[in-house]
Coordinates of C-alpha atoms and ligand atoms in Angstrom, one line a residue:
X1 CA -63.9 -32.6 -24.7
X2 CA -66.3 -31.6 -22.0
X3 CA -68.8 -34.0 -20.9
X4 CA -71.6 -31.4 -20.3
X5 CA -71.6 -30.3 -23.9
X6 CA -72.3 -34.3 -24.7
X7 CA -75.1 -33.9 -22.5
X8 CA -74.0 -34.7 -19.3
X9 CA -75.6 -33.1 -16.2
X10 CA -76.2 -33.0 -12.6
X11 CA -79.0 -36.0 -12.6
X12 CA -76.5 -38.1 -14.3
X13 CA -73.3 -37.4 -12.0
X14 CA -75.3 -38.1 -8.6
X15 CA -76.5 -41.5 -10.7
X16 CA -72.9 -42.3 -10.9
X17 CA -71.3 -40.8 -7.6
X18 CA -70.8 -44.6 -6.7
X19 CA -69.5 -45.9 -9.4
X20 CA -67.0 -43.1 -10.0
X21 CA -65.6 -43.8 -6.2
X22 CA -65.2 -47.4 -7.9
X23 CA -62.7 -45.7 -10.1
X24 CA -65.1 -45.7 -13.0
X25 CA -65.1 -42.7 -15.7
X26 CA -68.2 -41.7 -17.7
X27 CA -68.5 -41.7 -21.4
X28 CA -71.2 -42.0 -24.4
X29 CA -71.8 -44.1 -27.2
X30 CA -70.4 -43.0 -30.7
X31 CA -70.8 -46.0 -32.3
X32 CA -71.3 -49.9 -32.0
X33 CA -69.3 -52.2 -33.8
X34 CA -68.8 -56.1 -33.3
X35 CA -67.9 -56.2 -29.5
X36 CA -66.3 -52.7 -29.3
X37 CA -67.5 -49.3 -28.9
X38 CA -66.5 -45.9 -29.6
X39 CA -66.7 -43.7 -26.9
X40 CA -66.5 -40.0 -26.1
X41 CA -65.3 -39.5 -22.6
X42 CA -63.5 -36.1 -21.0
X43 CA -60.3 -37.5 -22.4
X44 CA -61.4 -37.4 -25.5
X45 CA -62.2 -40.3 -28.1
X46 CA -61.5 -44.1 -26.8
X47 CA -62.7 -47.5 -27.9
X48 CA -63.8 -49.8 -25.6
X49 CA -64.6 -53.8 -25.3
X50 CA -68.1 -54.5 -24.5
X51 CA -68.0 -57.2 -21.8
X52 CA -70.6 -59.6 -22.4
X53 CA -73.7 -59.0 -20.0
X54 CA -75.7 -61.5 -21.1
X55 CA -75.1 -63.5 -18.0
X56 CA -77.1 -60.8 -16.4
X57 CA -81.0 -61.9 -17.7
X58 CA -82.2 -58.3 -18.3
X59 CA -79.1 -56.4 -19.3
X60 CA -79.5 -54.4 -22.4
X61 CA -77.3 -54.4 -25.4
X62 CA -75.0 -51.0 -25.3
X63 CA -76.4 -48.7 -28.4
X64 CA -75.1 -45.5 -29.6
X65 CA -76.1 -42.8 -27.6
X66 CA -76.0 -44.5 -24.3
X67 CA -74.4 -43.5 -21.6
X68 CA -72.1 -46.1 -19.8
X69 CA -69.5 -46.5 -17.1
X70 CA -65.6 -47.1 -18.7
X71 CA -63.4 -49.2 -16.7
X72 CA -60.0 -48.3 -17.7
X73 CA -57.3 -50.9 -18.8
X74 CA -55.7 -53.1 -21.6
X75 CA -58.1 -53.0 -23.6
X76 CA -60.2 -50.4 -21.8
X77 CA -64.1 -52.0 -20.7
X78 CA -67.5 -50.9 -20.8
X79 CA -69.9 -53.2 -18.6
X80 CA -72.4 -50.4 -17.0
X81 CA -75.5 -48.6 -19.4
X82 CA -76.8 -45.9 -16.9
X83 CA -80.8 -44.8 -17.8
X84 CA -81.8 -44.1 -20.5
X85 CA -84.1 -40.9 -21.9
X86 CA -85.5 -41.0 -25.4
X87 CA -84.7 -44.5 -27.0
X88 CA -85.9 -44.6 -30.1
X89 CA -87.4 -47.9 -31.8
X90 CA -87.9 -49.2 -34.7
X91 CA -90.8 -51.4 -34.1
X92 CA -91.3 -55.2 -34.6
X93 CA -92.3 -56.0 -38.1
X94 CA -94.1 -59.3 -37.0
X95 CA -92.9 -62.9 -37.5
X96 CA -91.7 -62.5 -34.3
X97 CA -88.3 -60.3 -35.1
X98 CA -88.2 -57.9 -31.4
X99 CA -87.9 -54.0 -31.9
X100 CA -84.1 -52.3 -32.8
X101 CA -83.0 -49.3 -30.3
X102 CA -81.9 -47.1 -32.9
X103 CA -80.5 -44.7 -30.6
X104 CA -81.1 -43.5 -27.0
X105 CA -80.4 -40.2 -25.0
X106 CA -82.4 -38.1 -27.5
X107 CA -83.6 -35.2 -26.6
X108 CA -85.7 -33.8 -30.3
X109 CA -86.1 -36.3 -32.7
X110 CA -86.0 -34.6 -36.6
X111 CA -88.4 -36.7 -38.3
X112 CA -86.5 -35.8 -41.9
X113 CA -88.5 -35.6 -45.3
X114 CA -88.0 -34.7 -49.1
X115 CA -90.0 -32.2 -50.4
X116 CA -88.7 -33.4 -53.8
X117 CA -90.1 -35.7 -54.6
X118 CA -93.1 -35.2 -53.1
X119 CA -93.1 -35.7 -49.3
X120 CA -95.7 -38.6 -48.1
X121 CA -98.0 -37.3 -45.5
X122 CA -98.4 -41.3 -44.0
X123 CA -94.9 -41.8 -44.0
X124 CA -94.4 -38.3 -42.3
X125 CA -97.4 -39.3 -39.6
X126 CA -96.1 -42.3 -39.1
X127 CA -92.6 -41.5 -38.2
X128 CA -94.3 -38.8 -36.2
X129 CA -96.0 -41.3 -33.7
X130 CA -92.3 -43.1 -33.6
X131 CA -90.9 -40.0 -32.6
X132 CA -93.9 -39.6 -29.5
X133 CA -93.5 -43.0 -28.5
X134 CA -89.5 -42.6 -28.1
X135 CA -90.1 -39.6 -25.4
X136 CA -88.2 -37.4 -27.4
X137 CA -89.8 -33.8 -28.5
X138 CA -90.2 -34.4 -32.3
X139 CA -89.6 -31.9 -35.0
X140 CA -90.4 -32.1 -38.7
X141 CA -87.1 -31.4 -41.0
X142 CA -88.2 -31.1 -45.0
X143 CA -85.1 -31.4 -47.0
X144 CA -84.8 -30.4 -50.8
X145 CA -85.8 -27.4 -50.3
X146 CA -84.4 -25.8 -53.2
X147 CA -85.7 -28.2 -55.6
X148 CA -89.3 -27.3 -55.2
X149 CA -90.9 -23.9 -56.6
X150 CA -92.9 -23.3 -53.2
X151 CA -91.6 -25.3 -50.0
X152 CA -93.1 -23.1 -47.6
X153 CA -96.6 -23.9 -49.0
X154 CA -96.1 -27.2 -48.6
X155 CA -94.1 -27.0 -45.3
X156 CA -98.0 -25.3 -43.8
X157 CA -100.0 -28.1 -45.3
X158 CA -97.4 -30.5 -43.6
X159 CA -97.6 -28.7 -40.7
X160 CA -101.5 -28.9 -40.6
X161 CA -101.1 -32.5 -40.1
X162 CA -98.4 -32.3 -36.7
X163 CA -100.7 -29.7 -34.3
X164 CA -97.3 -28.5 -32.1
X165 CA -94.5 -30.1 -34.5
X166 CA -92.4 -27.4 -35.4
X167 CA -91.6 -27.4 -38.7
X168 CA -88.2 -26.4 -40.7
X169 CA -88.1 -26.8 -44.9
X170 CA -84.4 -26.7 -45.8
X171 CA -82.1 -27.0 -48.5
X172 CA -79.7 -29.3 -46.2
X173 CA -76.8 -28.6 -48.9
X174 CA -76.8 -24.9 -47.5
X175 CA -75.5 -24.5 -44.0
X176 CA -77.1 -21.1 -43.8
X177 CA -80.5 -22.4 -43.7
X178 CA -79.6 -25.9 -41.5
X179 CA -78.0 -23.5 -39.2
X180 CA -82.1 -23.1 -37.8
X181 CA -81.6 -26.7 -36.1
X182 CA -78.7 -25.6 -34.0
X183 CA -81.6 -24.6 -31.3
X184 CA -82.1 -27.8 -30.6
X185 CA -78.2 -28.9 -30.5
X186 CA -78.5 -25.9 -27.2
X187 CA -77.5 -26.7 -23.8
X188 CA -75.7 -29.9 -24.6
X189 CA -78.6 -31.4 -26.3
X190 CA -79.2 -35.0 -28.7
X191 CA -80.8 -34.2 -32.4
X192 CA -81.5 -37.4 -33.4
X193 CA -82.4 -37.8 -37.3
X194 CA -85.2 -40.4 -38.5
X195 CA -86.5 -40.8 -42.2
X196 CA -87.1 -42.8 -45.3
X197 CA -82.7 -43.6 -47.2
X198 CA -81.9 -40.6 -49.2
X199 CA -83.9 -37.9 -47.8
X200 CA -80.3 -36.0 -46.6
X201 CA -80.1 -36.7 -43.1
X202 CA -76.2 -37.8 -43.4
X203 CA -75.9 -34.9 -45.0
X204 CA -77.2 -32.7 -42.5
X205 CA -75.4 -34.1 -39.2
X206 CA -72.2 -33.6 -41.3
X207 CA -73.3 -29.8 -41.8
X208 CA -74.1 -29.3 -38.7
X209 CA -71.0 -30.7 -37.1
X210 CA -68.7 -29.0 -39.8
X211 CA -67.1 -25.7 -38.4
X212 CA -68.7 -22.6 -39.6
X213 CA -66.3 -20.6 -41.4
X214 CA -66.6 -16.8 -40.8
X215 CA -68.5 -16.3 -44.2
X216 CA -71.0 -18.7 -42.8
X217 CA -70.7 -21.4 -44.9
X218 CA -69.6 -24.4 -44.0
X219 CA -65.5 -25.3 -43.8
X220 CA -64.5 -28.9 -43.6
X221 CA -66.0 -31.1 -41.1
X222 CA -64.3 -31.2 -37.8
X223 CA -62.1 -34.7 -37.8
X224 CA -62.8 -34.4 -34.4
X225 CA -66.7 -34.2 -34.3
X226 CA -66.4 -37.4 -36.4
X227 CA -67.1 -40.9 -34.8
X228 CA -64.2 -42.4 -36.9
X229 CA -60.8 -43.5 -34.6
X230 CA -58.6 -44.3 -37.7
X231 CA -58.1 -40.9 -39.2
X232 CA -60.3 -41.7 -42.4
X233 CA -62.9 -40.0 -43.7
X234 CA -66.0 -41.0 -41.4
X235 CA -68.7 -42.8 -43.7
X236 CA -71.4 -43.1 -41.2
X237 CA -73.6 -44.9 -43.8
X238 CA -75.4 -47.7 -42.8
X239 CA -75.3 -46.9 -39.1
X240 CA -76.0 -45.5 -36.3
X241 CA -73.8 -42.9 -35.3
X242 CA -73.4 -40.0 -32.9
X243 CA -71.7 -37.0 -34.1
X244 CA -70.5 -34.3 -32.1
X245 CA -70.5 -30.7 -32.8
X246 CA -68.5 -28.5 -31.8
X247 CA -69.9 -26.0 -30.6
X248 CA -71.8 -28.0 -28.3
X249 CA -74.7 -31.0 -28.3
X250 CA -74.4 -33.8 -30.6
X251 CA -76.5 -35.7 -33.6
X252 CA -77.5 -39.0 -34.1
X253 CA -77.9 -40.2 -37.2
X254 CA -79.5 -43.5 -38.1
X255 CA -80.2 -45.6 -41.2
X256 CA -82.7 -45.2 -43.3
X257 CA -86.7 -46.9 -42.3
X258 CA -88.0 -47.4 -45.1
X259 CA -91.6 -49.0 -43.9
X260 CA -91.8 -48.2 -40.3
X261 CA -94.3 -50.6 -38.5
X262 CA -96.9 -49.3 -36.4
X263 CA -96.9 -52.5 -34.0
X264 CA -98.2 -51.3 -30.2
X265 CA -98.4 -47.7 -32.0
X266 CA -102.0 -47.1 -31.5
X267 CA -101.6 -44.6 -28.0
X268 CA -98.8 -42.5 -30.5
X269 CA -101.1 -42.5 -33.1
X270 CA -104.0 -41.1 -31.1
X271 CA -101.7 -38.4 -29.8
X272 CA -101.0 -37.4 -33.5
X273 CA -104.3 -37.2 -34.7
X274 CA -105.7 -35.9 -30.6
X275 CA -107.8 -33.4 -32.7
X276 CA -109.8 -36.3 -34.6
X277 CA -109.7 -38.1 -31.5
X278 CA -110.9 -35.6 -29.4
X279 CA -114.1 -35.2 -32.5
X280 CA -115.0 -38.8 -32.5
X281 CA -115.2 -39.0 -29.1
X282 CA -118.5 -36.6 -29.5
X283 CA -120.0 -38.5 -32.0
X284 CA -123.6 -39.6 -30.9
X285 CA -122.5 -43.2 -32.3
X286 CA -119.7 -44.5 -29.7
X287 CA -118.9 -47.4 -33.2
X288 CA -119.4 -44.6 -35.1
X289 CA -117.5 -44.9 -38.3
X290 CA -117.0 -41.6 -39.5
X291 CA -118.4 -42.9 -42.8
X292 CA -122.4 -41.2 -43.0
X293 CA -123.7 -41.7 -40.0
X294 CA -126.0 -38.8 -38.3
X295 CA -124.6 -36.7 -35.5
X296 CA -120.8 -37.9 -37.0
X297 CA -118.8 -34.8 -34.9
X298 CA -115.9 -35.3 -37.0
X299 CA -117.9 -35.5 -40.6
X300 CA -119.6 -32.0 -38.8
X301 CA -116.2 -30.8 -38.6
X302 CA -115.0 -31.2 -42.1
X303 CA -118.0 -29.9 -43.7
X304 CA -117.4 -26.2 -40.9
X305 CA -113.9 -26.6 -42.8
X306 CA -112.3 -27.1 -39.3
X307 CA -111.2 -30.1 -40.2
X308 CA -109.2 -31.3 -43.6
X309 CA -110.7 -34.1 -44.9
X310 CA -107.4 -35.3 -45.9
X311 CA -106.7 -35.6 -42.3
X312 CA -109.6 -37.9 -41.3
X313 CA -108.4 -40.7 -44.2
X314 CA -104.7 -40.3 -42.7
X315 CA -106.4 -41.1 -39.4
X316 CA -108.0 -44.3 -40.6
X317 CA -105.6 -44.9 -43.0
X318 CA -102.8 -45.3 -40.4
X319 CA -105.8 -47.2 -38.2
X320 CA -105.9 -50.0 -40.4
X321 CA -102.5 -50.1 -40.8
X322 CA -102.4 -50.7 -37.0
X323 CA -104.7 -54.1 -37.1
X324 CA -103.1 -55.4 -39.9
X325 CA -99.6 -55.5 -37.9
X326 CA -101.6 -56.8 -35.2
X327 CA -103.2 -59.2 -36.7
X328 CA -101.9 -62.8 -36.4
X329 CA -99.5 -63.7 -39.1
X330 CA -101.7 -66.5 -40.5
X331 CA -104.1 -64.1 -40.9
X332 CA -102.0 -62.0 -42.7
X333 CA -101.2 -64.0 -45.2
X334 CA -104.7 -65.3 -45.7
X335 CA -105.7 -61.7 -46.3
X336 CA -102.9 -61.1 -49.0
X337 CA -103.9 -64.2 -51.0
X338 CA -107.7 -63.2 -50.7
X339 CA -106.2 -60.0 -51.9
X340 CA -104.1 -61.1 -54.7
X341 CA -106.7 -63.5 -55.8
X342 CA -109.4 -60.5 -56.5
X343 CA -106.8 -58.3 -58.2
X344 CA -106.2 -61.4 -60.7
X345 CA -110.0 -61.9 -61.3
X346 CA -109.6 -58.2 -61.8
X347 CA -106.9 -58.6 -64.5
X348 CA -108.9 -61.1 -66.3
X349 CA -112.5 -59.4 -66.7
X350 CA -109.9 -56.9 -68.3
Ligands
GDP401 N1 -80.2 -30.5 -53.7 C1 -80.3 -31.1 -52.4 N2 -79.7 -32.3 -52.3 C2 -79.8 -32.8 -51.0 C3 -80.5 -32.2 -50.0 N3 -80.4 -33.0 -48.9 C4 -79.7 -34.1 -49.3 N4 -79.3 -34.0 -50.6 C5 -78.6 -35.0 -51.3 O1 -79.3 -36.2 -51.3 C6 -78.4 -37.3 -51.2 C7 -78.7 -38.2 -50.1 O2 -78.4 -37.6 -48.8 P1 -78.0 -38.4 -47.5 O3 -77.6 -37.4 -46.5 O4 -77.0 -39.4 -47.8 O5 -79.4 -39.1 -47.2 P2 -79.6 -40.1 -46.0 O6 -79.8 -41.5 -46.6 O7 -81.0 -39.7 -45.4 O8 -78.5 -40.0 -45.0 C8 -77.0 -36.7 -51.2 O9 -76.4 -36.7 -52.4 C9 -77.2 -35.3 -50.7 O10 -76.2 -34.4 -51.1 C10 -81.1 -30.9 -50.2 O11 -81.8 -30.3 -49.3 N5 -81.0 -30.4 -51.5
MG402 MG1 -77.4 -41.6 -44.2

């Protein structure tokens, strides 16, 4: 198994000329488990014992994807992370629980969505502005593409939304059309796969890691390109998991996010709405609210049709959603009585 086809290059072999002179070898993250890591090295697949670095204040937990340094021996050791490029988090959802690394080394990040049912345009914004803040180059991925009568039209009005996301409706059951993601597998590159459970993204590292059969569809998967060292049918489920493909670059698949967290989000969120950003900066109201107030550039722009209104009320929509996972809990929960309470006085003027 060649490293450069994992991703290694020339950057990361000068980072670790010394520790290779210490007899060190260098291999990535397949897949965490209590303690122990899968690893892909030149060798091929090995699993390692993570030696505890927590005597070490700021050393990081290993997570799939990384890149480490393996010590070899009985039971082989990894104790080195070298840098990382492209971690991608799922952010903080308050009450004081820190941010997951769902994965690290990526180099596109698939933000995966159903067109069936109907795709969410704040869900799809939202993971968009994860996929800026992890340094990654994100891509939009709509799946169930055959269940809908017109996926392109939807695909544009998506695609309206992300200004420089490419975007790629699929039926992921069909490795003809998934086949248009190997671009980004090029060169030794990390696809990494974020979305709401269920929208296919299992579904569409095992296609793209299964070995195309001359007929072009799909053979069965390569046990090889499968992050499972006891010959069984790799499940990667729950997890996170890096698969490799075979013909070169690697996936990594994650569970599902169901509600993603904007916490810290509002620089990512700017950069995915830089067009209504870039309007409301020329407002002639610096507080303007976008609401009715005169010389409102962005209002002027949706009324010239340059911009959709739908995309203003994402904007704010996503806003709001910002303070609210800022705000102090206490707050929060005031809010959500004061909330409740008018929805029953609702209820009972009927
Ligand atoms: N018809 C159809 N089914 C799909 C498509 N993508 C995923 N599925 C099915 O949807 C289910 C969930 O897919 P899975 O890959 O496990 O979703 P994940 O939770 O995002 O990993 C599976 O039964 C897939 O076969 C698609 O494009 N078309
Ligand atoms: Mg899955």
């Amino acid at each position: 198994m060649s490293l450069a086809e994992l991703g290694w290059d020339d950057e990361r072999d000068r980072a670790f000329a010394a520790l290779r002179n210490a007899g060190r070898t260098p291999a990535r993250v397949a897949r965490v488990d209590r303690g122990t890591a899968l690893l892909y090295a030149a060798a091929g697949p090995v699993r390692a014992r993570i030696v505890d670095g927590r005597h070490r204040s700021a050393a990081p937990a290993v997570v799939t994807g990384d890149w480490v340094a393996l010590r070899a021996g009985e039971p082989p050791t990894v104790d080195v992370l070298l840098d990382r490029r492209g971690t991608v988090r799922r952010p903080a959802s308050g009450g004081g629980v820190p941010d997951q690394v769902l994965g690290t080394n990526i180099d596109v990040l698939a933000v995966v969505e159903a067109l069936d049912p109907a795709p969410e345009a704040l869900r799809v914004g939202r993971l968009l502005t994860l996929a800026w803040q992890s340094g990654a180059v994100p891509v939009l991925v709509l799946t169930m593409a055959d269940r809908v009568a017109d996926p392109a039209a939807v695909a544009r009005q998506l695609a309206d939304d992300a200004p420089g996301v490419p975007v790629h409706p699929v039926d992921a059951t069909d490795p003809a059309q998934v086949a248009v993601l190997r671009r980004y597998l090029s060169g030794g590159r990390t696809l990494g796969l974020v979305g709401a459970p269920g929208v296919g993204k299992s579904l569409l590292a095992a296609t793209l890691a299964a070995t195309a059969t001359t007929d072009g569809r799909a053979a069965t998967t390569d046990s090889r390109a499968t992050p499972d060292d006891d010959g069984r049918a790799a499940t990667p489920g729950g997890g996170r998991v890096l698969v490799r493909v075979p013909s070169g670059g690697c996936v990594l698949d994650t569970p599902g996010l169901a509600g993603t967290g904007l916490l810290g989000a509002a620089e990512a969120v700017d950069r995915t709405f830089a067009d209504v950003v870039a309007l409301a900066a020329e407002c002639r109201f610096p507080d303007c609210a976008h609401l009715t107030e005169p010389g409102c550039a962005v209002l002027a722009a949706i009324d010239d049709g340059v911009l959709p209104a739908q995309r203003l009320a994402n904007w704010q929509r996503l806003g709001r959603e910002i303070d609210w996972e800022t705000r102090p809990q206490e707050a929060r929960i005031a809010s959500a009585a004061r909330w409740e309470q008018r929805r029953a006085q609702r209820r009972a003027r009927g």
